[in-house]
Every structure is written in structure tokens, then in C-alpha cells.
PDB file of C-alpha atoms in Angstrom:
ATOM      1  CA  ASP A1321      97.530 -46.478 -76.336  1.00  0.00           C
ATOM      2  CA  GLN A1322     100.328 -46.087 -76.973  1.00  0.00           C
ATOM      3  CA  GLN A1323     101.469 -41.982 -74.955  1.00  0.00           C
ATOM      4  CA  VAL A1324     104.212 -41.562 -76.262  1.00  0.00           C
ATOM      5  CA  LYS A1325     104.335 -40.373 -80.482  1.00  0.00           C
ATOM      6  CA  GLN A1326     106.927 -40.175 -82.847  1.00  0.00           C
ATOM      7  CA  ASN A1327     104.901 -39.155 -85.966  1.00  0.00           C
ATOM      8  CA  SER A1328     107.317 -38.647 -88.207  1.00  0.00           C
ATOM      9  CA  PRO A1329     109.004 -42.181 -89.437  1.00  0.00           C
ATOM     10  CA  SER A1330     112.755 -40.420 -91.316  1.00  0.00           C
ATOM     11  CA  LEU A1331     113.692 -37.078 -91.755  1.00  0.00           C
ATOM     12  CA  SER A1332     116.997 -35.681 -94.247  1.00  0.00           C
ATOM     13  CA  VAL A1333     118.602 -32.550 -93.967  1.00  0.00           C
ATOM     14  CA  GLN A1334     122.607 -31.114 -94.670  1.00  0.00           C
ATOM     15  CA  GLU A1335     124.982 -30.597 -93.501  1.00  0.00           C
ATOM     16  CA  GLY A1336     125.179 -27.942 -91.138  1.00  0.00           C
ATOM     17  CA  ARG A1337     121.638 -27.126 -91.119  1.00  0.00           C
ATOM     18  CA  ILE A1338     119.469 -27.720 -88.042  1.00  0.00           C
ATOM     19  CA  SER A1339     117.649 -31.029 -87.724  1.00  0.00           C
ATOM     20  CA  ILE A1340     114.494 -30.387 -86.101  1.00  0.00           C
ATOM     21  CA  LEU A1341     112.963 -34.177 -84.036  1.00  0.00           C
ATOM     22  CA  ASN A1342     109.895 -34.418 -82.339  1.00  0.00           C
ATOM     23  CA  CYS A1343     107.650 -35.469 -80.340  1.00  0.00           C
ATOM     24  CA  ASP A1344     103.468 -35.985 -78.993  1.00  0.00           C
ATOM     25  CA  TYR A1345     102.833 -37.867 -75.615  1.00  0.00           C
ATOM     26  CA  THR A1346      99.925 -38.387 -73.846  1.00  0.00           C
ATOM     27  CA  ASN A1347     100.351 -38.503 -70.497  1.00  0.00           C
ATOM     28  CA  SER A1348     100.042 -35.638 -67.996  1.00  0.00           C
ATOM     29  CA  MET A1349     101.651 -37.850 -65.577  1.00  0.00           C
ATOM     30  CA  PHE A1350     105.360 -37.862 -66.679  1.00  0.00           C
ATOM     31  CA  ASP A1351     107.737 -36.139 -64.901  1.00  0.00           C
ATOM     32  CA  TYR A1352     110.791 -36.428 -66.868  1.00  0.00           C
ATOM     33  CA  PHE A1353     111.729 -36.169 -70.939  1.00  0.00           C
ATOM     34  CA  LEU A1354     114.406 -37.831 -72.477  1.00  0.00           C
ATOM     35  CA  TRP A1355     115.745 -37.968 -76.278  1.00  0.00           C
ATOM     36  CA  TYR A1356     117.785 -41.580 -76.324  1.00  0.00           C
ATOM     37  CA  LYS A1357     119.918 -42.048 -80.265  1.00  0.00           C
ATOM     38  CA  LYS A1358     120.252 -45.895 -80.813  1.00  0.00           C
ATOM     39  CA  TYR A1359     122.897 -47.071 -84.017  1.00  0.00           C
ATOM     40  CA  PRO A1360     121.663 -50.669 -86.300  1.00  0.00           C
ATOM     41  CA  ALA A1361     122.921 -53.132 -82.943  1.00  0.00           C
ATOM     42  CA  GLU A1362     123.507 -51.051 -80.467  1.00  0.00           C
ATOM     43  CA  GLY A1363     121.975 -50.059 -76.977  1.00  0.00           C
ATOM     44  CA  PRO A1364     119.866 -46.171 -77.545  1.00  0.00           C
ATOM     45  CA  THR A1365     122.619 -43.943 -76.061  1.00  0.00           C
ATOM     46  CA  PHE A1366     121.601 -41.469 -73.464  1.00  0.00           C
ATOM     47  CA  LEU A1367     121.518 -37.344 -75.436  1.00  0.00           C
ATOM     48  CA  ILE A1368     119.608 -35.496 -73.123  1.00  0.00           C
ATOM     49  CA  SER A1369     116.463 -34.458 -70.584  1.00  0.00           C
ATOM     50  CA  ILE A1370     114.448 -31.866 -69.481  1.00  0.00           C
ATOM     51  CA  SER A1371     112.299 -32.378 -66.212  1.00  0.00           C
ATOM     52  CA  SER A1372     108.492 -30.921 -66.250  1.00  0.00           C
ATOM     53  CA  ILE A1373     108.732 -28.116 -65.433  1.00  0.00           C
ATOM     54  CA  LYS A1374     111.597 -26.336 -67.571  1.00  0.00           C
ATOM     55  CA  ASP A1375     110.367 -25.591 -71.385  1.00  0.00           C
ATOM     56  CA  LYS A1376     113.178 -25.631 -71.978  1.00  0.00           C
ATOM     57  CA  ASN A1377     117.666 -27.567 -71.653  1.00  0.00           C
ATOM     58  CA  GLU A1378     120.639 -26.905 -73.320  1.00  0.00           C
ATOM     59  CA  ASP A1379     124.117 -28.962 -73.997  1.00  0.00           C
ATOM     60  CA  GLY A1380     126.015 -28.308 -76.786  1.00  0.00           C
ATOM     61  CA  ARG A1381     124.803 -29.242 -79.973  1.00  0.00           C
ATOM     62  CA  PHE A1382     121.457 -30.489 -78.595  1.00  0.00           C
ATOM     63  CA  THR A1383     119.292 -28.369 -77.328  1.00  0.00           C
ATOM     64  CA  VAL A1384     115.391 -30.009 -76.168  1.00  0.00           C
ATOM     65  CA  PHE A1385     112.063 -27.739 -75.800  1.00  0.00           C
ATOM     66  CA  LEU A1386     109.167 -28.287 -74.281  1.00  0.00           C
ATOM     67  CA  ASN A1387     105.426 -27.084 -74.457  1.00  0.00           C
ATOM     68  CA  LYS A1388     103.151 -27.941 -72.034  1.00  0.00           C
ATOM     69  CA  SER A1389     100.451 -26.706 -73.115  1.00  0.00           C
ATOM     70  CA  ALA A1390     100.827 -28.799 -76.315  1.00  0.00           C
ATOM     71  CA  LYS A1391     102.214 -31.965 -74.779  1.00  0.00           C
ATOM     72  CA  HIS A1392     104.920 -31.440 -77.659  1.00  0.00           C
ATOM     73  CA  LEU A1393     108.963 -31.824 -76.793  1.00  0.00           C
ATOM     74  CA  SER A1394     111.038 -31.320 -79.950  1.00  0.00           C
ATOM     75  CA  LEU A1395     114.371 -31.963 -79.861  1.00  0.00           C
ATOM     76  CA  HIS A1396     117.201 -29.514 -81.589  1.00  0.00           C
ATOM     77  CA  ILE A1397     120.472 -30.401 -83.244  1.00  0.00           C
ATOM     78  CA  VAL A1398     122.476 -27.511 -84.600  1.00  0.00           C
ATOM     79  CA  PRO A1399     124.759 -28.124 -86.862  1.00  0.00           C
ATOM     80  CA  SER A1400     124.229 -31.428 -88.291  1.00  0.00           C
ATOM     81  CA  GLN A1401     126.954 -33.887 -88.827  1.00  0.00           C
ATOM     82  CA  PRO A1402     126.499 -37.413 -90.355  1.00  0.00           C
ATOM     83  CA  GLY A1403     127.479 -39.201 -87.564  1.00  0.00           C
ATOM     84  CA  ASP A1404     124.498 -37.808 -85.547  1.00  0.00           C
ATOM     85  CA  SER A1405     122.084 -39.969 -88.531  1.00  0.00           C
ATOM     86  CA  ALA A1406     121.023 -42.177 -85.984  1.00  0.00           C
ATOM     87  CA  VAL A1407     117.332 -43.417 -84.879  1.00  0.00           C
ATOM     88  CA  TYR A1408     116.279 -41.300 -82.662  1.00  0.00           C
ATOM     89  CA  PHE A1409     113.679 -42.130 -79.074  1.00  0.00           C
ATOM     90  CA  CYS A1410     111.928 -39.441 -77.085  1.00  0.00           C
ATOM     91  CA  ALA A1411     111.024 -41.154 -73.929  1.00  0.00           C
ATOM     92  CA  GLY A1412     108.675 -40.141 -70.885  1.00  0.00           C
ATOM     93  CA  GLY A1413     109.831 -41.007 -67.633  1.00  0.00           C
ATOM     94  CA  SER A1414     107.331 -41.156 -64.261  1.00  0.00           C
ATOM     95  CA  ASN A1415     107.493 -43.776 -60.964  1.00  0.00           C
ATOM     96  CA  TYR A1416     111.362 -45.637 -62.604  1.00  0.00           C
ATOM     97  CA  LYS A1417     109.811 -46.892 -65.614  1.00  0.00           C
ATOM     98  CA  LEU A1418     110.548 -45.201 -69.173  1.00  0.00           C
ATOM     99  CA  THR A1419     108.024 -44.719 -72.483  1.00  0.00           C
ATOM    100  CA  PHE A1420     109.392 -44.583 -75.442  1.00  0.00           C
ATOM    101  CA  GLY A1421     108.382 -43.309 -78.870  1.00  0.00           C
ATOM    102  CA  LYS A1422     109.538 -45.646 -81.898  1.00  0.00           C
ATOM    103  CA  GLY A1423     111.694 -43.604 -83.382  1.00  0.00           C
ATOM    104  CA  THR A1424     112.141 -41.164 -86.231  1.00  0.00           C
ATOM    105  CA  LEU A1425     115.498 -42.016 -88.051  1.00  0.00           C
ATOM    106  CA  LEU A1426     117.439 -39.170 -88.924  1.00  0.00           C
ATOM    107  CA  THR A1427     119.858 -38.692 -92.106  1.00  0.00           C
ATOM    108  CA  VAL A1428     122.409 -35.988 -92.648  1.00  0.00           C
ATOM    109  CA  ASN A1429     124.283 -35.490 -95.809  1.00  0.00           C
ATOM    110  CA  PRO A1430     127.292 -34.553 -96.157  1.00  0.00           C
TER     111      PRO A1430
ATOM    112  CA  LYS B 668     134.256 -46.070 -67.080  1.00  0.00           C
ATOM    113  CA  ALA B 669     132.738 -49.794 -67.649  1.00  0.00           C
ATOM    114  CA  GLY B 670     129.211 -48.725 -68.930  1.00  0.00           C
ATOM    115  CA  VAL B 671     125.587 -52.163 -68.184  1.00  0.00           C
ATOM    116  CA  THR B 672     126.918 -55.222 -69.385  1.00  0.00           C
ATOM    117  CA  GLN B 673     124.313 -57.647 -70.768  1.00  0.00           C
ATOM    118  CA  THR B 674     125.078 -61.107 -71.774  1.00  0.00           C
ATOM    119  CA  PRO B 675     124.839 -63.348 -73.386  1.00  0.00           C
ATOM    120  CA  ARG B 676     124.798 -60.879 -77.122  1.00  0.00           C
ATOM    121  CA  TYR B 677     122.553 -64.393 -78.664  1.00  0.00           C
ATOM    122  CA  LEU B 678     120.624 -67.032 -77.473  1.00  0.00           C
ATOM    123  CA  ILE B 679     118.459 -69.385 -79.944  1.00  0.00           C
ATOM    124  CA  LYS B 680     115.789 -71.423 -77.976  1.00  0.00           C
ATOM    125  CA  THR B 681     112.742 -73.615 -79.230  1.00  0.00           C
ATOM    126  CA  ARG B 682     108.888 -73.063 -77.769  1.00  0.00           C
ATOM    127  CA  GLY B 683     108.354 -74.445 -74.575  1.00  0.00           C
ATOM    128  CA  GLN B 684     111.944 -73.783 -73.418  1.00  0.00           C
ATOM    129  CA  GLN B 685     113.422 -71.146 -70.676  1.00  0.00           C
ATOM    130  CA  VAL B 686     115.911 -68.707 -70.732  1.00  0.00           C
ATOM    131  CA  THR B 687     118.201 -66.658 -67.862  1.00  0.00           C
ATOM    132  CA  LEU B 688     119.580 -62.685 -69.614  1.00  0.00           C
ATOM    133  CA  SER B 689     122.216 -61.354 -67.418  1.00  0.00           C
ATOM    134  CA  CYS B 690     122.794 -57.420 -66.680  1.00  0.00           C
ATOM    135  CA  SER B 691     125.567 -56.091 -65.225  1.00  0.00           C
ATOM    136  CA  PRO B 692     125.126 -52.490 -64.495  1.00  0.00           C
ATOM    137  CA  ILE B 693     127.158 -49.371 -64.085  1.00  0.00           C
ATOM    138  CA  SER B 694     129.493 -49.397 -60.877  1.00  0.00           C
ATOM    139  CA  GLY B 695     126.965 -46.643 -58.414  1.00  0.00           C
ATOM    140  CA  HIS B 696     124.196 -47.553 -60.121  1.00  0.00           C
ATOM    141  CA  ARG B 697     121.880 -49.439 -58.414  1.00  0.00           C
ATOM    142  CA  SER B 698     118.177 -49.193 -60.000  1.00  0.00           C
ATOM    143  CA  VAL B 699     118.114 -52.222 -62.690  1.00  0.00           C
ATOM    144  CA  SER B 700     115.498 -51.990 -66.142  1.00  0.00           C
ATOM    145  CA  TRP B 701     114.691 -53.897 -68.622  1.00  0.00           C
ATOM    146  CA  TYR B 702     112.934 -53.238 -71.858  1.00  0.00           C
ATOM    147  CA  GLN B 703     111.713 -54.970 -75.049  1.00  0.00           C
ATOM    148  CA  GLN B 704     112.053 -53.701 -78.825  1.00  0.00           C
ATOM    149  CA  THR B 705     110.911 -56.002 -81.488  1.00  0.00           C
ATOM    150  CA  PRO B 706     110.267 -53.935 -84.775  1.00  0.00           C
ATOM    151  CA  GLY B 707     106.145 -53.487 -84.367  1.00  0.00           C
ATOM    152  CA  GLN B 708     105.590 -52.590 -80.109  1.00  0.00           C
ATOM    153  CA  GLY B 709     109.142 -51.019 -79.871  1.00  0.00           C
ATOM    154  CA  LEU B 710     110.791 -50.352 -76.746  1.00  0.00           C
ATOM    155  CA  GLN B 711     108.370 -51.480 -74.146  1.00  0.00           C
ATOM    156  CA  PHE B 712     108.831 -51.207 -70.498  1.00  0.00           C
ATOM    157  CA  LEU B 713     109.126 -55.061 -68.262  1.00  0.00           C
ATOM    158  CA  PHE B 714     110.049 -54.349 -65.084  1.00  0.00           C
ATOM    159  CA  GLU B 715     112.893 -51.740 -62.616  1.00  0.00           C
ATOM    160  CA  TYR B 716     114.491 -53.022 -59.642  1.00  0.00           C
ATOM    161  CA  PHE B 717     116.473 -51.125 -57.449  1.00  0.00           C
ATOM    162  CA  SER B 718     118.398 -52.737 -53.510  1.00  0.00           C
ATOM    163  CA  GLU B 719     116.603 -55.494 -54.911  1.00  0.00           C
ATOM    164  CA  THR B 720     112.183 -55.012 -54.469  1.00  0.00           C
ATOM    165  CA  GLN B 721     111.076 -54.406 -58.595  1.00  0.00           C
ATOM    166  CA  ARG B 722     109.528 -51.091 -58.442  1.00  0.00           C
ATOM    167  CA  ASN B 723     107.844 -50.871 -61.800  1.00  0.00           C
ATOM    168  CA  LYS B 724     106.013 -53.948 -63.208  1.00  0.00           C
ATOM    169  CA  GLY B 725     105.310 -53.339 -67.280  1.00  0.00           C
ATOM    170  CA  ASN B 726     102.073 -55.282 -69.369  1.00  0.00           C
ATOM    171  CA  PHE B 727     104.128 -58.076 -69.634  1.00  0.00           C
ATOM    172  CA  PRO B 728     102.109 -61.774 -68.633  1.00  0.00           C
ATOM    173  CA  GLY B 729     103.857 -63.689 -66.229  1.00  0.00           C
ATOM    174  CA  ARG B 730     106.382 -65.895 -67.640  1.00  0.00           C
ATOM    175  CA  PHE B 731     108.549 -62.645 -67.292  1.00  0.00           C
ATOM    176  CA  SER B 732     109.966 -62.532 -64.789  1.00  0.00           C
ATOM    177  CA  GLY B 733     112.833 -60.575 -62.676  1.00  0.00           C
ATOM    178  CA  ARG B 734     115.350 -59.890 -59.963  1.00  0.00           C
ATOM    179  CA  GLN B 735     117.818 -58.599 -58.599  1.00  0.00           C
ATOM    180  CA  PHE B 736     121.332 -59.500 -56.365  1.00  0.00           C
ATOM    181  CA  SER B 737     122.379 -57.450 -53.928  1.00  0.00           C
ATOM    182  CA  ASN B 738     125.528 -55.883 -56.139  1.00  0.00           C
ATOM    183  CA  SER B 739     122.832 -54.574 -57.597  1.00  0.00           C
ATOM    184  CA  ARG B 740     123.606 -57.301 -60.875  1.00  0.00           C
ATOM    185  CA  SER B 741     120.063 -58.430 -62.653  1.00  0.00           C
ATOM    186  CA  GLU B 742     118.781 -61.134 -64.045  1.00  0.00           C
ATOM    187  CA  MET B 743     115.722 -62.013 -65.528  1.00  0.00           C
ATOM    188  CA  ASN B 744     113.949 -65.584 -67.202  1.00  0.00           C
ATOM    189  CA  VAL B 745     111.094 -66.076 -69.380  1.00  0.00           C
ATOM    190  CA  SER B 746     109.590 -69.422 -69.348  1.00  0.00           C
ATOM    191  CA  THR B 747     107.257 -71.917 -71.498  1.00  0.00           C
ATOM    192  CA  LEU B 748     109.890 -69.373 -74.812  1.00  0.00           C
ATOM    193  CA  GLU B 749     106.582 -68.431 -77.353  1.00  0.00           C
ATOM    194  CA  LEU B 750     107.556 -67.396 -81.089  1.00  0.00           C
ATOM    195  CA  GLY B 751     106.358 -63.621 -80.454  1.00  0.00           C
ATOM    196  CA  ASP B 752     109.267 -63.796 -77.573  1.00  0.00           C
ATOM    197  CA  SER B 753     111.683 -62.637 -80.257  1.00  0.00           C
ATOM    198  CA  ALA B 754     113.336 -59.753 -79.553  1.00  0.00           C
ATOM    199  CA  LEU B 755     116.533 -57.577 -78.177  1.00  0.00           C
ATOM    200  CA  TYR B 756     116.147 -57.042 -74.247  1.00  0.00           C
ATOM    201  CA  LEU B 757     117.199 -54.793 -72.734  1.00  0.00           C
ATOM    202  CA  CYS B 758     118.646 -52.854 -69.284  1.00  0.00           C
ATOM    203  CA  ALA B 759     119.219 -49.916 -68.318  1.00  0.00           C
ATOM    204  CA  SER B 760     120.973 -48.355 -65.370  1.00  0.00           C
ATOM    205  CA  SER B 761     121.038 -45.787 -63.720  1.00  0.00           C
ATOM    206  CA  LEU B 762     121.276 -44.286 -59.857  1.00  0.00           C
ATOM    207  CA  GLY B 763     118.157 -44.942 -58.781  1.00  0.00           C
ATOM    208  CA  GLY B 764     117.980 -43.067 -55.802  1.00  0.00           C
ATOM    209  CA  GLY B 765     115.237 -40.233 -54.964  1.00  0.00           C
ATOM    210  CA  ASN B 766     112.572 -39.636 -57.211  1.00  0.00           C
ATOM    211  CA  GLY B 767     114.629 -41.938 -60.060  1.00  0.00           C
ATOM    212  CA  ASN B 768     114.409 -39.134 -62.676  1.00  0.00           C
ATOM    213  CA  GLN B 769     117.912 -39.830 -63.341  1.00  0.00           C
ATOM    214  CA  PRO B 770     119.551 -40.806 -67.423  1.00  0.00           C
ATOM    215  CA  GLN B 771     119.577 -45.232 -67.831  1.00  0.00           C
ATOM    216  CA  HIS B 772     121.557 -45.664 -69.925  1.00  0.00           C
ATOM    217  CA  PHE B 773     121.704 -48.936 -71.108  1.00  0.00           C
ATOM    218  CA  GLY B 774     123.174 -52.215 -72.222  1.00  0.00           C
ATOM    219  CA  ASP B 775     124.292 -53.250 -75.856  1.00  0.00           C
ATOM    220  CA  GLY B 776     121.523 -55.552 -75.139  1.00  0.00           C
ATOM    221  CA  THR B 777     121.024 -59.196 -75.326  1.00  0.00           C
ATOM    222  CA  ARG B 778     119.694 -60.565 -78.770  1.00  0.00           C
ATOM    223  CA  LEU B 779     116.552 -63.939 -78.183  1.00  0.00           C
ATOM    224  CA  SER B 780     115.728 -65.517 -81.222  1.00  0.00           C
ATOM    225  CA  ILE B 781     112.985 -68.889 -80.586  1.00  0.00           C
ATOM    226  CA  LEU B 782     112.740 -71.399 -83.410  1.00  0.00           C
TER     227      LEU B 782
END
């Protein structure tokens, strides 16, 4: 039972444009949600989080949107930069445990 | 500020052996979590410790165990290794207080290969 799903294995965008990464979840008990990015041979790096009682959180170029009725969250990166190329994971958190999606490979082309 | 440190970075074992992995959290962090990453299953939660107590555990067999010391450092142990235990094992730390809803910060992992 995959509680967190990232349905797009990959996404390619042009430098300077917006990147939108999507995530769906089934577990209504998640208290908060997080996005991580991962480069090869490194651990995931925390990007941004959002409480389940909020619908938007912004940090610099990164904005996360949460739609609880649709059980959907998205990460917007504006403007996208070549250094943003990485695998992005969304995760739901509850009871000291994170449940991860399988990731989306973002490629930002110069 | 030093990040999460995991040792060793790489490990090769044979079936039936046992292994111990180590994790030093970010200074001041009292919660340590462990995850297994494989190509097929992605990142899966193993267990979480806070103040030397396990607060949550994932769906892994009893061969996987962990502990946390009074200085918040943590170890995980896998006994009777199987080929399917080959994976990247990631440790993450967070402040851990309250309801635990804080970001977890990851180390670079230990790559375990079973021959």
C-alpha cells in the first residue's frame, strides 16, 4: 500500500521557467509534509515543509501547496536553475515517522 | 555546524553475517531515525529513537534492531544477513521534542552490499 505517490518519474524544464512537482497521498493522519532533494551518492537534503493545517508555505524560490480535500501537494520552483537538477522526494510525517514517495527526477536544461 | 555522520560509508558482508552501522546526529538533536533505500522499494522507515527510547518502528523483521545512547548517538544492527538486505541505510536526526513535527536531516548513508 503506497501511501505517498509521485506519479511522474521524471520532469524536464528550461532554466528560468517554473518547475512543478506533484505528490498524492492516501493517509489522512499525516500531520505535516516535507520535500527533499537528493543528489547521487548523498543523503536527502531538506527543502521545505508544510503543516497539515496550512495550504501554502514559501521559502525563497520554493513554494509548497497543500490541497487536503484532494490529498495533493505540489512543489513549485521559480525560477528553475541547472543546479536544481536532482531527484525530489515528497514525504508525509506522522508519529515520528516519514513515509516517502519514490521520487521525481528533475532535469533543468540551460 | 556538523551534519549527520554515518560510519562506515561502505560495507561488504556475506550472507549469514551480522553488521552494525553507526550514526552521530547533529549536535543538539535528540531524535534519530533510520531508513532503508532500495531501487525497488524506495525509502522505507525502520525505526526512530528519542532519549534512548524507540518511539516508532517500521515493518521490518526482528533481524533489524537499533539502539540509542545517552549522547543521542545511535546504532542499528542487522543479524543473519540476506542478499535482500543490500541497500543504502540512511540515518536522520531532528530535535525530536513536542509532537515530533520537525524536519529530519539526513546523513549520506552507509552502502551495504551482501555477497
